[in-house]
XYZ file of C-alpha atoms in Angstrom:
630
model
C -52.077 -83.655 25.288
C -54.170 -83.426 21.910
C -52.108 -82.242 18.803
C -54.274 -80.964 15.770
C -52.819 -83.586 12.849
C -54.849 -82.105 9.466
C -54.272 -79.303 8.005
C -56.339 -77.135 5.515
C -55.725 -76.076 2.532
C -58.202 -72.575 2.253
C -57.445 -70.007 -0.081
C -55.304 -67.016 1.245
C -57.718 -64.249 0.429
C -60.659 -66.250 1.591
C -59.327 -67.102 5.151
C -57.905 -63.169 5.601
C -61.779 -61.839 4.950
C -63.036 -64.891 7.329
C -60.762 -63.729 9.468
C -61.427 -59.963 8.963
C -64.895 -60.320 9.612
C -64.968 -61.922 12.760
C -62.761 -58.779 14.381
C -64.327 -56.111 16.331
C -61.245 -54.254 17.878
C -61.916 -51.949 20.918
C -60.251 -48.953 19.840
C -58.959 -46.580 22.318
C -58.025 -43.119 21.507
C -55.479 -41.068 23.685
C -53.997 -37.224 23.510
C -50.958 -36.356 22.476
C -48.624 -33.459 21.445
C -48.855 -32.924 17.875
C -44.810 -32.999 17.530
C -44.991 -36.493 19.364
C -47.624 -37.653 17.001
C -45.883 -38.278 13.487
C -47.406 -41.432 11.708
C -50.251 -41.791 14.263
C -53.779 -41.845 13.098
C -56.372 -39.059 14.034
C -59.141 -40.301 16.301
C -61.462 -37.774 15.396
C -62.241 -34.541 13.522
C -59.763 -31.858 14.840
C -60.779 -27.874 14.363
C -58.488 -24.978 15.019
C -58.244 -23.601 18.465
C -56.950 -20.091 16.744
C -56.403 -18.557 13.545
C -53.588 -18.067 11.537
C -52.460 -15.755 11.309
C -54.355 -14.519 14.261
C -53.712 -10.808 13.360
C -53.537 -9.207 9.946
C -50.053 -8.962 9.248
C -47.759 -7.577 6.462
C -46.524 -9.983 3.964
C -43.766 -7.724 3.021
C -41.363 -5.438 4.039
C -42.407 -1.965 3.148
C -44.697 0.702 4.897
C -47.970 0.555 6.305
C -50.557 3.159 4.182
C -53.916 4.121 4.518
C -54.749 2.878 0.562
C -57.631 6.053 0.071
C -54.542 8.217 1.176
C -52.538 7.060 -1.901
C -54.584 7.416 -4.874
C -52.950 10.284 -6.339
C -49.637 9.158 -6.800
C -48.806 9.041 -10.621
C -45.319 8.699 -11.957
C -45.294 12.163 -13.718
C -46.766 13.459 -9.825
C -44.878 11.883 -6.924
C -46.942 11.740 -3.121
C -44.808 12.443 -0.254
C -46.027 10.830 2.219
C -44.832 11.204 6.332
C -44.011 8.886 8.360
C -46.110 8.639 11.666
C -48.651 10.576 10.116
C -49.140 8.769 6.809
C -46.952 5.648 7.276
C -44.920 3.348 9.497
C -41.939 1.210 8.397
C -43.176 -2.822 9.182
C -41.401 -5.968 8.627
C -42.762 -9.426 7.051
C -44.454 -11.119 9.719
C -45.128 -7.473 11.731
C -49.034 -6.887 13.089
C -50.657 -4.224 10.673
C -51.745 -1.094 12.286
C -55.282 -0.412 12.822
C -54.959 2.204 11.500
C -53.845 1.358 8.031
C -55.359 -1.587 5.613
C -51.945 -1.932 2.940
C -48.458 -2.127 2.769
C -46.112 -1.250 -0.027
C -42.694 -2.829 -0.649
C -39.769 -1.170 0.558
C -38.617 -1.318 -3.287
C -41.337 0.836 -4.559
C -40.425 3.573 -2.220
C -37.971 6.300 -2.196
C -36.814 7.660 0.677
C -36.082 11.448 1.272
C -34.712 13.438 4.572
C -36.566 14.401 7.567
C -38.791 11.146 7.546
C -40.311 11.240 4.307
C -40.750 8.641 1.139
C -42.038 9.351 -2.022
C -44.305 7.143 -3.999
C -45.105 7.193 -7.556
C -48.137 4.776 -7.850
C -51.397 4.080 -5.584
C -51.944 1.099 -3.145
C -54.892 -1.649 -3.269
C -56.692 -2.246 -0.150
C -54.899 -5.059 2.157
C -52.201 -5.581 -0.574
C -49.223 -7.042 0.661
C -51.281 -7.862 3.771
C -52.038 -11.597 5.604
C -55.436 -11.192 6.913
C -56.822 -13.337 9.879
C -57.537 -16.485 9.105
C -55.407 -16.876 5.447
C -54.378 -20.103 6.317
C -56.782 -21.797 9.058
C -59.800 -19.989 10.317
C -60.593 -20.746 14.060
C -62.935 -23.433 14.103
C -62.224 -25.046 10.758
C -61.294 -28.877 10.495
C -57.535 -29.146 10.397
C -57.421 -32.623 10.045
C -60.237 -35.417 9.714
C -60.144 -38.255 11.464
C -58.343 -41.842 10.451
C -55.782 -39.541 9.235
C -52.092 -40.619 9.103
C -50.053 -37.643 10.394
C -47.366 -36.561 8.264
C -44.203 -33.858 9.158
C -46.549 -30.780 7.462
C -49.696 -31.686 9.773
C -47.859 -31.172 12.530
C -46.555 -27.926 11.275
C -50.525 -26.574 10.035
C -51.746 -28.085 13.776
C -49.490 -26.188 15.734
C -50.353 -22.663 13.990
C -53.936 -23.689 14.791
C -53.069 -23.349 18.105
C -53.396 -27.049 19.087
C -50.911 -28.734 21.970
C -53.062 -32.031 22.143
C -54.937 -33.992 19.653
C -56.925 -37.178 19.707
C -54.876 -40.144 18.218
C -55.821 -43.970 18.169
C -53.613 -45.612 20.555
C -51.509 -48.067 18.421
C -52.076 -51.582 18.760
C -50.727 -54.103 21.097
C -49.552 -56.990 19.489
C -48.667 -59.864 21.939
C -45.803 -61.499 20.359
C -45.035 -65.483 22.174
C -41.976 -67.289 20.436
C -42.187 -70.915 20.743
C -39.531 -73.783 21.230
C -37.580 -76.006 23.997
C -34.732 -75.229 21.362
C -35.072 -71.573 21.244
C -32.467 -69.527 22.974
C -32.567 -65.365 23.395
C -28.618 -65.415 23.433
C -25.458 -66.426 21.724
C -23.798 -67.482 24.594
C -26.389 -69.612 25.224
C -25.755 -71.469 21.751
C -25.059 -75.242 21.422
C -25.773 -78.277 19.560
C -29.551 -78.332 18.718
C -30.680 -74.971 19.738
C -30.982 -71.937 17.600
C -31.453 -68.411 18.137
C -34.716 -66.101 18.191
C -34.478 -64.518 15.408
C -38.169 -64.515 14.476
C -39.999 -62.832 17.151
C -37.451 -60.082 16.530
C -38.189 -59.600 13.117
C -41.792 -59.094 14.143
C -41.649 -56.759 16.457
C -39.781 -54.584 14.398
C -42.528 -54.931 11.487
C -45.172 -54.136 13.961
C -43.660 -51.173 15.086
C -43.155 -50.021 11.075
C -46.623 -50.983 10.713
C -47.736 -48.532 13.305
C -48.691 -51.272 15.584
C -46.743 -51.870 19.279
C -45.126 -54.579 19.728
C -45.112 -56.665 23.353
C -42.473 -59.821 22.891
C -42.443 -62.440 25.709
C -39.589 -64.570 26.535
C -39.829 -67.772 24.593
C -41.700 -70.191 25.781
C -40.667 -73.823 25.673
C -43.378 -77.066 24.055
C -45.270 -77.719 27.034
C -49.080 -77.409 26.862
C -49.571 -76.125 30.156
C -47.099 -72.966 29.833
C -47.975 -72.358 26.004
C -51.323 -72.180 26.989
C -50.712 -70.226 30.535
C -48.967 -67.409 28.109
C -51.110 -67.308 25.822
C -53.979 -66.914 28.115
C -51.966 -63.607 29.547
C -51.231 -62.272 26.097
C -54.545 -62.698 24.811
C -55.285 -60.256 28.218
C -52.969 -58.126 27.715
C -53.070 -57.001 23.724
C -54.984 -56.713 20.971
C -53.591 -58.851 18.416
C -51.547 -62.283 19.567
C -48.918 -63.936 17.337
C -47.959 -67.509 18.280
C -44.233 -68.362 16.636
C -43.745 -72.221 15.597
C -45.497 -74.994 16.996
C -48.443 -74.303 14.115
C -47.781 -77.823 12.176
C -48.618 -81.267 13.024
C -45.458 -82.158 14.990
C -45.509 -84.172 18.137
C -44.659 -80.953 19.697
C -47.538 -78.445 17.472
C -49.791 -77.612 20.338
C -50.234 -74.258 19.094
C -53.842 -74.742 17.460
C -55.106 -77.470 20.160
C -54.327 -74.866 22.959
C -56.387 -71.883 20.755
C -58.893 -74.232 19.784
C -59.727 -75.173 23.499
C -59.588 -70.734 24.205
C -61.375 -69.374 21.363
C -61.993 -70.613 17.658
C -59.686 -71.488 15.201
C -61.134 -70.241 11.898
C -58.539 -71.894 9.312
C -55.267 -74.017 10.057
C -53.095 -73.833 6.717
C -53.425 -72.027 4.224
C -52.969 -72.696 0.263
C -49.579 -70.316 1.136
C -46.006 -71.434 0.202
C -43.935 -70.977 2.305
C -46.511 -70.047 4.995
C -48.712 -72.634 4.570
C -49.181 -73.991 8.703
C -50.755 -70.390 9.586
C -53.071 -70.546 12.267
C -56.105 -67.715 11.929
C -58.597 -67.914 14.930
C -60.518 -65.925 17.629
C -59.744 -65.640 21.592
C -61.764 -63.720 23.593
C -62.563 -61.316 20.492
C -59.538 -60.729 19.584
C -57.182 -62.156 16.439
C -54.838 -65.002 17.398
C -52.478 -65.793 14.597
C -50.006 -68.816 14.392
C -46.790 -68.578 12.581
C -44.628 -71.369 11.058
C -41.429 -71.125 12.754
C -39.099 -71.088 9.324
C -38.178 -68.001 8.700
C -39.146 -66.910 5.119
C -42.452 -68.754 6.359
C -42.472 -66.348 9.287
C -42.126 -63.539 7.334
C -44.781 -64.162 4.336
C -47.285 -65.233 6.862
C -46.814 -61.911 8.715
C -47.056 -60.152 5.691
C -49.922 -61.575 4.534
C -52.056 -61.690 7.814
C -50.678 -59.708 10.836
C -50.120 -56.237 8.356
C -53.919 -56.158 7.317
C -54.531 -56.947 11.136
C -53.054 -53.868 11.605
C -54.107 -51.357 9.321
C -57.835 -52.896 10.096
C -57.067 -52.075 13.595
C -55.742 -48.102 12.320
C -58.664 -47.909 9.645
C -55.971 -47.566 7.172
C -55.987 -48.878 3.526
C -54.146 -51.842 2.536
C -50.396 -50.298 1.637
C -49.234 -52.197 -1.712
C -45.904 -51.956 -2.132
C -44.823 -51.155 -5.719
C -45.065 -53.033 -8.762
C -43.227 -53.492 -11.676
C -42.971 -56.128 -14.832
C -39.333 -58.153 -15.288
C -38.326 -61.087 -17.342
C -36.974 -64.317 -15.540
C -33.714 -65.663 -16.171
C -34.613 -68.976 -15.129
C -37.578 -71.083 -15.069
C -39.619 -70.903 -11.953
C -42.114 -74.367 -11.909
C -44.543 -74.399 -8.926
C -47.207 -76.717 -7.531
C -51.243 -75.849 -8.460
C -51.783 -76.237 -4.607
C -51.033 -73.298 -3.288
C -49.770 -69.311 -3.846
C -46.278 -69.472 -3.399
C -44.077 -66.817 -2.919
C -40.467 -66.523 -4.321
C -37.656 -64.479 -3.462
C -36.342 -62.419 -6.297
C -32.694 -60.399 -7.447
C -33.438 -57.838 -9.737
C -31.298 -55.712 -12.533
C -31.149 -54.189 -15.885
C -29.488 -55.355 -18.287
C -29.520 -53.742 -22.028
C -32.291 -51.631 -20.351
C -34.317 -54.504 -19.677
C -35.563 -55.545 -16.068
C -34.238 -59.514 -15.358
C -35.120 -61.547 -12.633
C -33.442 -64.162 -11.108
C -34.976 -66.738 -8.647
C -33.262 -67.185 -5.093
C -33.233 -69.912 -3.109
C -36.961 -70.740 -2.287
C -36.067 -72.881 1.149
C -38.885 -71.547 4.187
C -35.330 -71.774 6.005
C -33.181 -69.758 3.791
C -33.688 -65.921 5.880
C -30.612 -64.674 3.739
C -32.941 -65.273 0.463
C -35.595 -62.172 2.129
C -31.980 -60.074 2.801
C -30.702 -60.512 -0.765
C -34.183 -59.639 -2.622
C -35.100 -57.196 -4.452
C -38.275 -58.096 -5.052
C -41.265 -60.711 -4.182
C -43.149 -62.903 -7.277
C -46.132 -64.152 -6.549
C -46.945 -67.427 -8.792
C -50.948 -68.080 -7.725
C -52.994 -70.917 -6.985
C -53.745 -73.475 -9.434
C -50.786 -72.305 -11.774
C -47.776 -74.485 -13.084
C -45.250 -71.805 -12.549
C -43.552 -69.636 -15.069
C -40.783 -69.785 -18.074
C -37.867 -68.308 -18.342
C -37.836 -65.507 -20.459
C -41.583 -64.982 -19.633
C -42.327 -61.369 -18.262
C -43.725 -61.329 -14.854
C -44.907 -58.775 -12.233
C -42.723 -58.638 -9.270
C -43.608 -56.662 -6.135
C -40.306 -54.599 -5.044
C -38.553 -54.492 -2.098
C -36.095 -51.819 -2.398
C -36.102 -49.045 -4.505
C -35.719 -49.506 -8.617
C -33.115 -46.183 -8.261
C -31.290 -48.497 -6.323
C -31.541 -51.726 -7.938
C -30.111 -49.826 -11.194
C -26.965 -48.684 -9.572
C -25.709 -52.823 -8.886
C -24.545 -54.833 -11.549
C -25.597 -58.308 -11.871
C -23.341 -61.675 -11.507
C -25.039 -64.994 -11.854
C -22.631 -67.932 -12.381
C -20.018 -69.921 -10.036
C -19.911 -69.092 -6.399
C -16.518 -68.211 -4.727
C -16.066 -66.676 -1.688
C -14.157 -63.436 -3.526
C -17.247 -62.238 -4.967
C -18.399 -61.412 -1.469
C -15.075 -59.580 -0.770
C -15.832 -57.798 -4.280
C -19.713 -56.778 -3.498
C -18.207 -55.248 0.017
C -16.812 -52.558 -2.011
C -18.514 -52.476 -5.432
C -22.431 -52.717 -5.894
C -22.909 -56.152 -6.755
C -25.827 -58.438 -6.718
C -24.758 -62.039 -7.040
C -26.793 -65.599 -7.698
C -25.025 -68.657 -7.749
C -26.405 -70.760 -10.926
C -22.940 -72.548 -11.349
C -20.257 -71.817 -14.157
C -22.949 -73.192 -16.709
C -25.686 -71.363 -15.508
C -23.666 -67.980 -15.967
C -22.666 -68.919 -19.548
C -26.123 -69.323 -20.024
C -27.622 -66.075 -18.555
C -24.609 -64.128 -20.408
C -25.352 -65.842 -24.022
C -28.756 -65.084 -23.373
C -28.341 -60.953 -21.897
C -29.198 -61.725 -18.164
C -26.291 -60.817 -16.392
C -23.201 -58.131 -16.687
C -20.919 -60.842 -15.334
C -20.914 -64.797 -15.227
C -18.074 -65.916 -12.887
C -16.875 -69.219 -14.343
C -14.265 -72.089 -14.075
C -14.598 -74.990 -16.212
C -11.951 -77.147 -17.439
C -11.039 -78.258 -21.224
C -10.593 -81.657 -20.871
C -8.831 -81.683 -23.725
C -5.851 -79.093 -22.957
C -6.108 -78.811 -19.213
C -6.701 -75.004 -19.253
C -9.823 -73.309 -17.697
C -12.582 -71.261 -19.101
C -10.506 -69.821 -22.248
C -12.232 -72.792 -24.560
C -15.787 -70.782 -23.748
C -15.259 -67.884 -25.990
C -14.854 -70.181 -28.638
C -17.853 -72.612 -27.723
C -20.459 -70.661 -26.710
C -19.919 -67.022 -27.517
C -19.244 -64.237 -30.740
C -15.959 -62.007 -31.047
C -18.605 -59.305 -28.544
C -17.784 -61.438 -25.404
C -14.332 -60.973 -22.837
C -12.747 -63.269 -20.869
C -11.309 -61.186 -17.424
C -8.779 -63.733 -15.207
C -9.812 -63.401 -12.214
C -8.014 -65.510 -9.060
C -6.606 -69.167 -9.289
C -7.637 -70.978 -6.377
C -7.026 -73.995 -4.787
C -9.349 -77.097 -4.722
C -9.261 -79.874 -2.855
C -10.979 -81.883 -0.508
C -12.553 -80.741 2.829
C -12.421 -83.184 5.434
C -12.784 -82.466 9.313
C -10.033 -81.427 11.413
C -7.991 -84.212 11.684
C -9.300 -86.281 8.894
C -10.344 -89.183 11.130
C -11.188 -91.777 7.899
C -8.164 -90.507 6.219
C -9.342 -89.126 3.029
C -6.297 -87.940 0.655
C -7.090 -88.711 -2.421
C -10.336 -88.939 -5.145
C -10.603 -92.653 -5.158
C -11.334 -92.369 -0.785
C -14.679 -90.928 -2.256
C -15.314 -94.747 -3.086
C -15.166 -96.082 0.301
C -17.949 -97.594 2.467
C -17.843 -95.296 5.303
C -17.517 -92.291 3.122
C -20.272 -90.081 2.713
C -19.928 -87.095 0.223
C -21.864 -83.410 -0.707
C -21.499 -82.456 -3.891
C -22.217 -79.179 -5.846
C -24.965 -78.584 -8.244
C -25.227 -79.505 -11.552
C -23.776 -77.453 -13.586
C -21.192 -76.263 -11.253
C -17.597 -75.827 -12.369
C -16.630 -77.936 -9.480
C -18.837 -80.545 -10.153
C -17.474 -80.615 -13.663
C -14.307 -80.772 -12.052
C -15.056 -83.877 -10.079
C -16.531 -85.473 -13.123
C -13.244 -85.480 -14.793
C -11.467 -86.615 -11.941
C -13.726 -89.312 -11.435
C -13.252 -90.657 -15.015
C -9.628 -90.399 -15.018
C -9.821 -92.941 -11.889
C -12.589 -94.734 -13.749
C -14.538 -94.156 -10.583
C -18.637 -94.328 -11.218
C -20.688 -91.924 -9.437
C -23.335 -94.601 -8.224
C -19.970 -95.558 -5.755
C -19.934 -92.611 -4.291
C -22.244 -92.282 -1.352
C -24.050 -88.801 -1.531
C -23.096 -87.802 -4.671
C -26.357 -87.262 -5.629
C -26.938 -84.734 -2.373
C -26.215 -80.937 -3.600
C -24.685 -78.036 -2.394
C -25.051 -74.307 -4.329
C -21.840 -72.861 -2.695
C -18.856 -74.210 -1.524
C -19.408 -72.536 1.935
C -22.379 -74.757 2.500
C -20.252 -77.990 1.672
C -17.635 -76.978 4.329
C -20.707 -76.034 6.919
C -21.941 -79.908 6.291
C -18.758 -81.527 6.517
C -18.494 -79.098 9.790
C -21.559 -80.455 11.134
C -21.012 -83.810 10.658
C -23.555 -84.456 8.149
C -21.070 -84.990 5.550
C -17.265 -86.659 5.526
C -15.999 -84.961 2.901
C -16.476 -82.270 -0.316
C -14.549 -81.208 -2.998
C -14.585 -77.798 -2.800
C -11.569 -74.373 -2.628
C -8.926 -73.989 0.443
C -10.582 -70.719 1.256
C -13.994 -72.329 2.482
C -12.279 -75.256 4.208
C -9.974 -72.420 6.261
C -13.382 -70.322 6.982
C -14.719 -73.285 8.698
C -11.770 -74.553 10.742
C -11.225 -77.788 8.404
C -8.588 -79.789 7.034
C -7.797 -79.614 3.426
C -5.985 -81.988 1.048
C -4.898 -79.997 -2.204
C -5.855 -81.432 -5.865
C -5.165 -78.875 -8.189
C -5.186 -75.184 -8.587
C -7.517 -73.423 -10.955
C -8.957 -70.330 -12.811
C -11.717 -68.876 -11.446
C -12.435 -65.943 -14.307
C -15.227 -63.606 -15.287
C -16.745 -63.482 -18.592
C -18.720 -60.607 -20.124
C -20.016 -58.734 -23.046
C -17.131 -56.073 -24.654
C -19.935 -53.721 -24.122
C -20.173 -53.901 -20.691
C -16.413 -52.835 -20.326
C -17.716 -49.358 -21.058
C -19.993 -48.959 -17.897
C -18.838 -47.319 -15.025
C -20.284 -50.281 -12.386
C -18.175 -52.275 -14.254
C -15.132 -50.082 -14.474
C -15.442 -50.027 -10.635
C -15.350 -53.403 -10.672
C -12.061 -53.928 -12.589
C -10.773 -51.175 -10.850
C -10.960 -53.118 -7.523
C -9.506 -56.465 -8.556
C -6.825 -54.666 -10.200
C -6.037 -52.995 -7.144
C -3.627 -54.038 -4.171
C -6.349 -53.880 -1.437
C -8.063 -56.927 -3.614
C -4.668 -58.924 -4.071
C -4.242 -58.341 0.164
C -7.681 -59.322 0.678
C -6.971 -62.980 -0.971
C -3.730 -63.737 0.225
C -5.833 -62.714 4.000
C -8.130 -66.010 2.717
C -5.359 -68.758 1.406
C -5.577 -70.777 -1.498
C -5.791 -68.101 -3.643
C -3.070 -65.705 -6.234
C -3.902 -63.088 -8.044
C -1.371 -62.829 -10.843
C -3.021 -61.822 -13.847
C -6.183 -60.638 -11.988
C -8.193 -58.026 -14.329
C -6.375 -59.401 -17.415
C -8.825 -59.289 -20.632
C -8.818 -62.053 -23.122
C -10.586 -61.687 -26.222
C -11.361 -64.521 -28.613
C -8.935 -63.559 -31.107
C -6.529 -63.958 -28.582
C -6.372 -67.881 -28.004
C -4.491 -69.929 -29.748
């Protein structure tokens, strides 16, 4: 079985209009009710069955006059006026008589005995009155066509009279997930297989997108039944989307199998992530191939499969909105390709910050936690932090202002803390948030660093790095140790076991108050780092240390209680320290962050904690100023 092994390199907006071009969908239309027809696209020109009104009707309450009856009535000389002979009572809405060609509001008339009303001033012809045809004349174009329908069309097509109209049907999209490791169920999970995720996650953007969506079973890497189901989804829809299989792996048969159907216009794409796409041609109709990561996934759908669809609709492209922020951190990139990075968003001082998340094709949680998308293109080096950049949002900016923003040391608390306060957190490490904070990025930079000289966390900051205008606010102390497996089979109790042979170690990022942590440690036991094996291998949160010592991949991390308990581990204490929250005096002033103290301060917080372990919250919400250390 032939594997494709190169992959191109073809600019993204070149290989969509290749691609474009080479479509001819087969549009179908069919009929349907108007009220069953919201966001579908008008297949042709509709006109009005009716009228409307169909009748000329009174717009008011009032009577119904003959107008050449009433031109004598003056102020100064009253007209009575009878009704039956000269007028009938009508209601808003009520047919006119044919009789009569005005109506005058029941507040301009007084009424008398014996079914008479006087009147002080004459009537217009047809004032007060809806004539036939005010709003749609019978025969007139209520809609054109490659119109989306909106919630008022459906109102103005129904008083036209109309019970069917001619709508496009919506696209099929044929949607094949690929992989002898893919599973549909979580019973079904074990070691080395994973769930399907990603066809999921497409279906639901087709059917956003106006498109249907049609999602087989996944199929497993075998050429014959990859290419047997793609062959009956190429049938059976207008647009096919191929998950995984689109690189060069022994198992890729995704653009050999296409190739030998139909053409394959571009494999790869100068897109990162997304760069394995597969763009071709079966039978007429668009075949794409999608890398199997996730963010990958996504981007690439984005990218290709959305203008697939509004081609298909005869819609314009829909840009999501734009808007100009300045980065926190420095974003390099390769000249290659247009890469795509996942963006937090939030105002600080009045001023839009961005903050880059993790940029792994992997990493789905990065596309949950984004605000926003920045696109760094082709052939550039990336940007600088503090440089302003456009960013394309995912969520609205109303919302994005109501969450403040923490970028500093990861703990598991602050997820406990953005459960009930709006919070949007990136983990930089303690340094990193010292950093944002001196430089106005961030309301809050969760820290805990040690003074090596005094043994006492974070307080030494104020005076370091920072002017009487910043706070210290305690926070938890926690408990950090080491995180072995259950069991601890290579007996691991103390910092010099990180020395060992057989001992393989995660660490956290540079920067990290942990890491800081195990610096010290590791000089106090005159322990080099080059002993340790893996020291060099980072983690950004102490939840992903425990998940690799879980897996195996890792014997050991240094790294809080909380984490090791999460994950079913072992854990050999080494000290207990603050984990604290520094900000700008300011800041205390805002209600976001009053909500926030107002929650660790509280008893549901301190219960929440003690739920995890290894934590105590006894001077939680506690402010220290600089003036205050000794």
């Amino acid at each position: 079985m032939k594997r494709d092994k190169y992959i191109d390199n073809i600019d993204v907006e070149e290989a969509l209009q290749k691609f474009l071009s080479k479509i001819d969908f087969k549009r179908e239309i069919e009929k349907k009710a108007p009220w069953d027809s919201l966001d579908r696209i008008t297949g042709d020109l509709i006109s009005a069955n009716f009228s409307s009104p169909n009748y000329n009707a009174a717009a008011m309450d009032g009577i119904a006059v003959l107008s050449k009856k009433t031109i004598n009535a003056r102020e100064n000389s009253p007209l009575i006026l009878k009704e039956k002979t000269d007028f009938l009572y009508v209601n808003t809405g009520n047919p006119l008589p044919k009789e009569y060609d005005s109506v005058i509001m029941i507040e301009d008339v007084v009424e008398l005995d014996k079914g008479e009303v006087e009147i002080i001033s004459p009537a217009r012809p047809w004032q007060h009155v809806r004539p036939v045809g005010e709003d749609i004349i019978k025969g007139e174009p209520v809609l054109f066509a490659n119109h989306k329908i909106r919630p008022q069309d459906i109102g103005a097509l129904l008083s036209a009279g109309l019970m069917e109209i001619p709508i496009y049907k919506k696209p099929k999209v044929g949607i094949i997930p690929t992989g002898t490791e893919i599973v549909e169920d979580s019973k079904e999970l074990s070691y080395g297989k994973i769930m399907d995720s990603n066809s999921r996650m497409f279906a639901a953007m087709v059917e956003k997108w106006g498109g249907e969506a049609s999602r087989f079973s996944p199929t497993e890497d075998n050429y014959h039944k990859l290419s047997e189901t793609i062959k009956k989804a190429v049938q059976e829809n207008d647009i096919v989307v191929i998950n995984a299989g689109s690189s060069t792996g022994t198992k890729d048969f995704t653009a050999s199998i296409i190739g030998d159907m139909g053409e394959v216009l571009s494999h790869g794409v100068a897109l990162k992530p997304g760069k394995p796409t597969i763009l071709a041609v079966v039978q007429g109709k668009p075949v794409l191939g999608i890398p199997g990561y996730p963010v990958s996934a996504f981007i690439s759908a984005e990218t290709f499969l959305k203008p697939l669809i509004e081609n298909y609709l005869l819609q314009k492209k829909q840009n999501r909105s734009k808007i100009k922020a300045v980065l926190s951190r420095s974003i390099p990139s390769s000249l290659k390709h247009r890469e795509i990075v996942r963006v937090t968003l939030g105002f600080i001082d009045g001023k839009l910050i961005a903050t880059h998340l993790s940029r792994g094709a992997g990493v789905s949680m990065s596309l949950v936690k984004a605000d926003a998308l920045l696109e760094i293109p082709r052939n550039y080096e990336g940007y600088q932090k503090g440089e302003e950049v456009e960013v394309t949002l995912l969520r609205p900016l109303e919302e994005i202002g109501e969450y403040l923003i923490s970028i500093g040391s990861h703990d598991i608390v602050m997820d406990l803390i953005a459960d009930e306060v709006n919070l949007s957190s990136t983990h930089t490490g303690s340094m990193g948030g010292v950093t944002a904070l001196k430089k106005c990025q961030t309301h809050i930079a969760p820290v805990h660093i040690l003074n090596e000289q005094n043994g006492v966390y974070n307080e030494f900051l104020l005076d370091k790095y920072f002017d009487d205008e910043t706070v210290l606010i305690r926070g938890v102390e926690r408990e950090q140790g080491l995180i072995v497996p259950k069991g601890n089979p290579k007996n691991i109790f103390e910092i010099s076991d990180l020395s060992k042979d057989n001992i393989v170690f995660i660490n956290r990022q540079r920067g990290a108050g942990t890491r800081i942590l195990l610096d010290y440690l590791l000089k106090k036991d005159e322990i080099r780092s080059s002993e340790i094996s893996g020291y060099e291998r980072e983690a950004t949160t102490h939840m992903a240390c425990a998940t690799a010592v879980k897996s195996g991949s890792a014997d050991v991390a240094l790294g809080i209680k909380a984490a090791a308990q999460v994950m079913d581990l072992d854990f050999i204490p080494i000290t207990f320290e603050n984990y604290d929250f520094l900000v700008k005096k300011e800041t205390l002033s805002d209600e976001r962050m009053k909500s926030f103290l107002n929650f660790i301060r509280s008893q549901r917080f301190e219960d929440k904690i003690k739920n995890l372990g290894g934590y105590n919250a006894r001077e939680t919400g506690k402010l220290i100023f600089k003036g205050d250390i000794s």
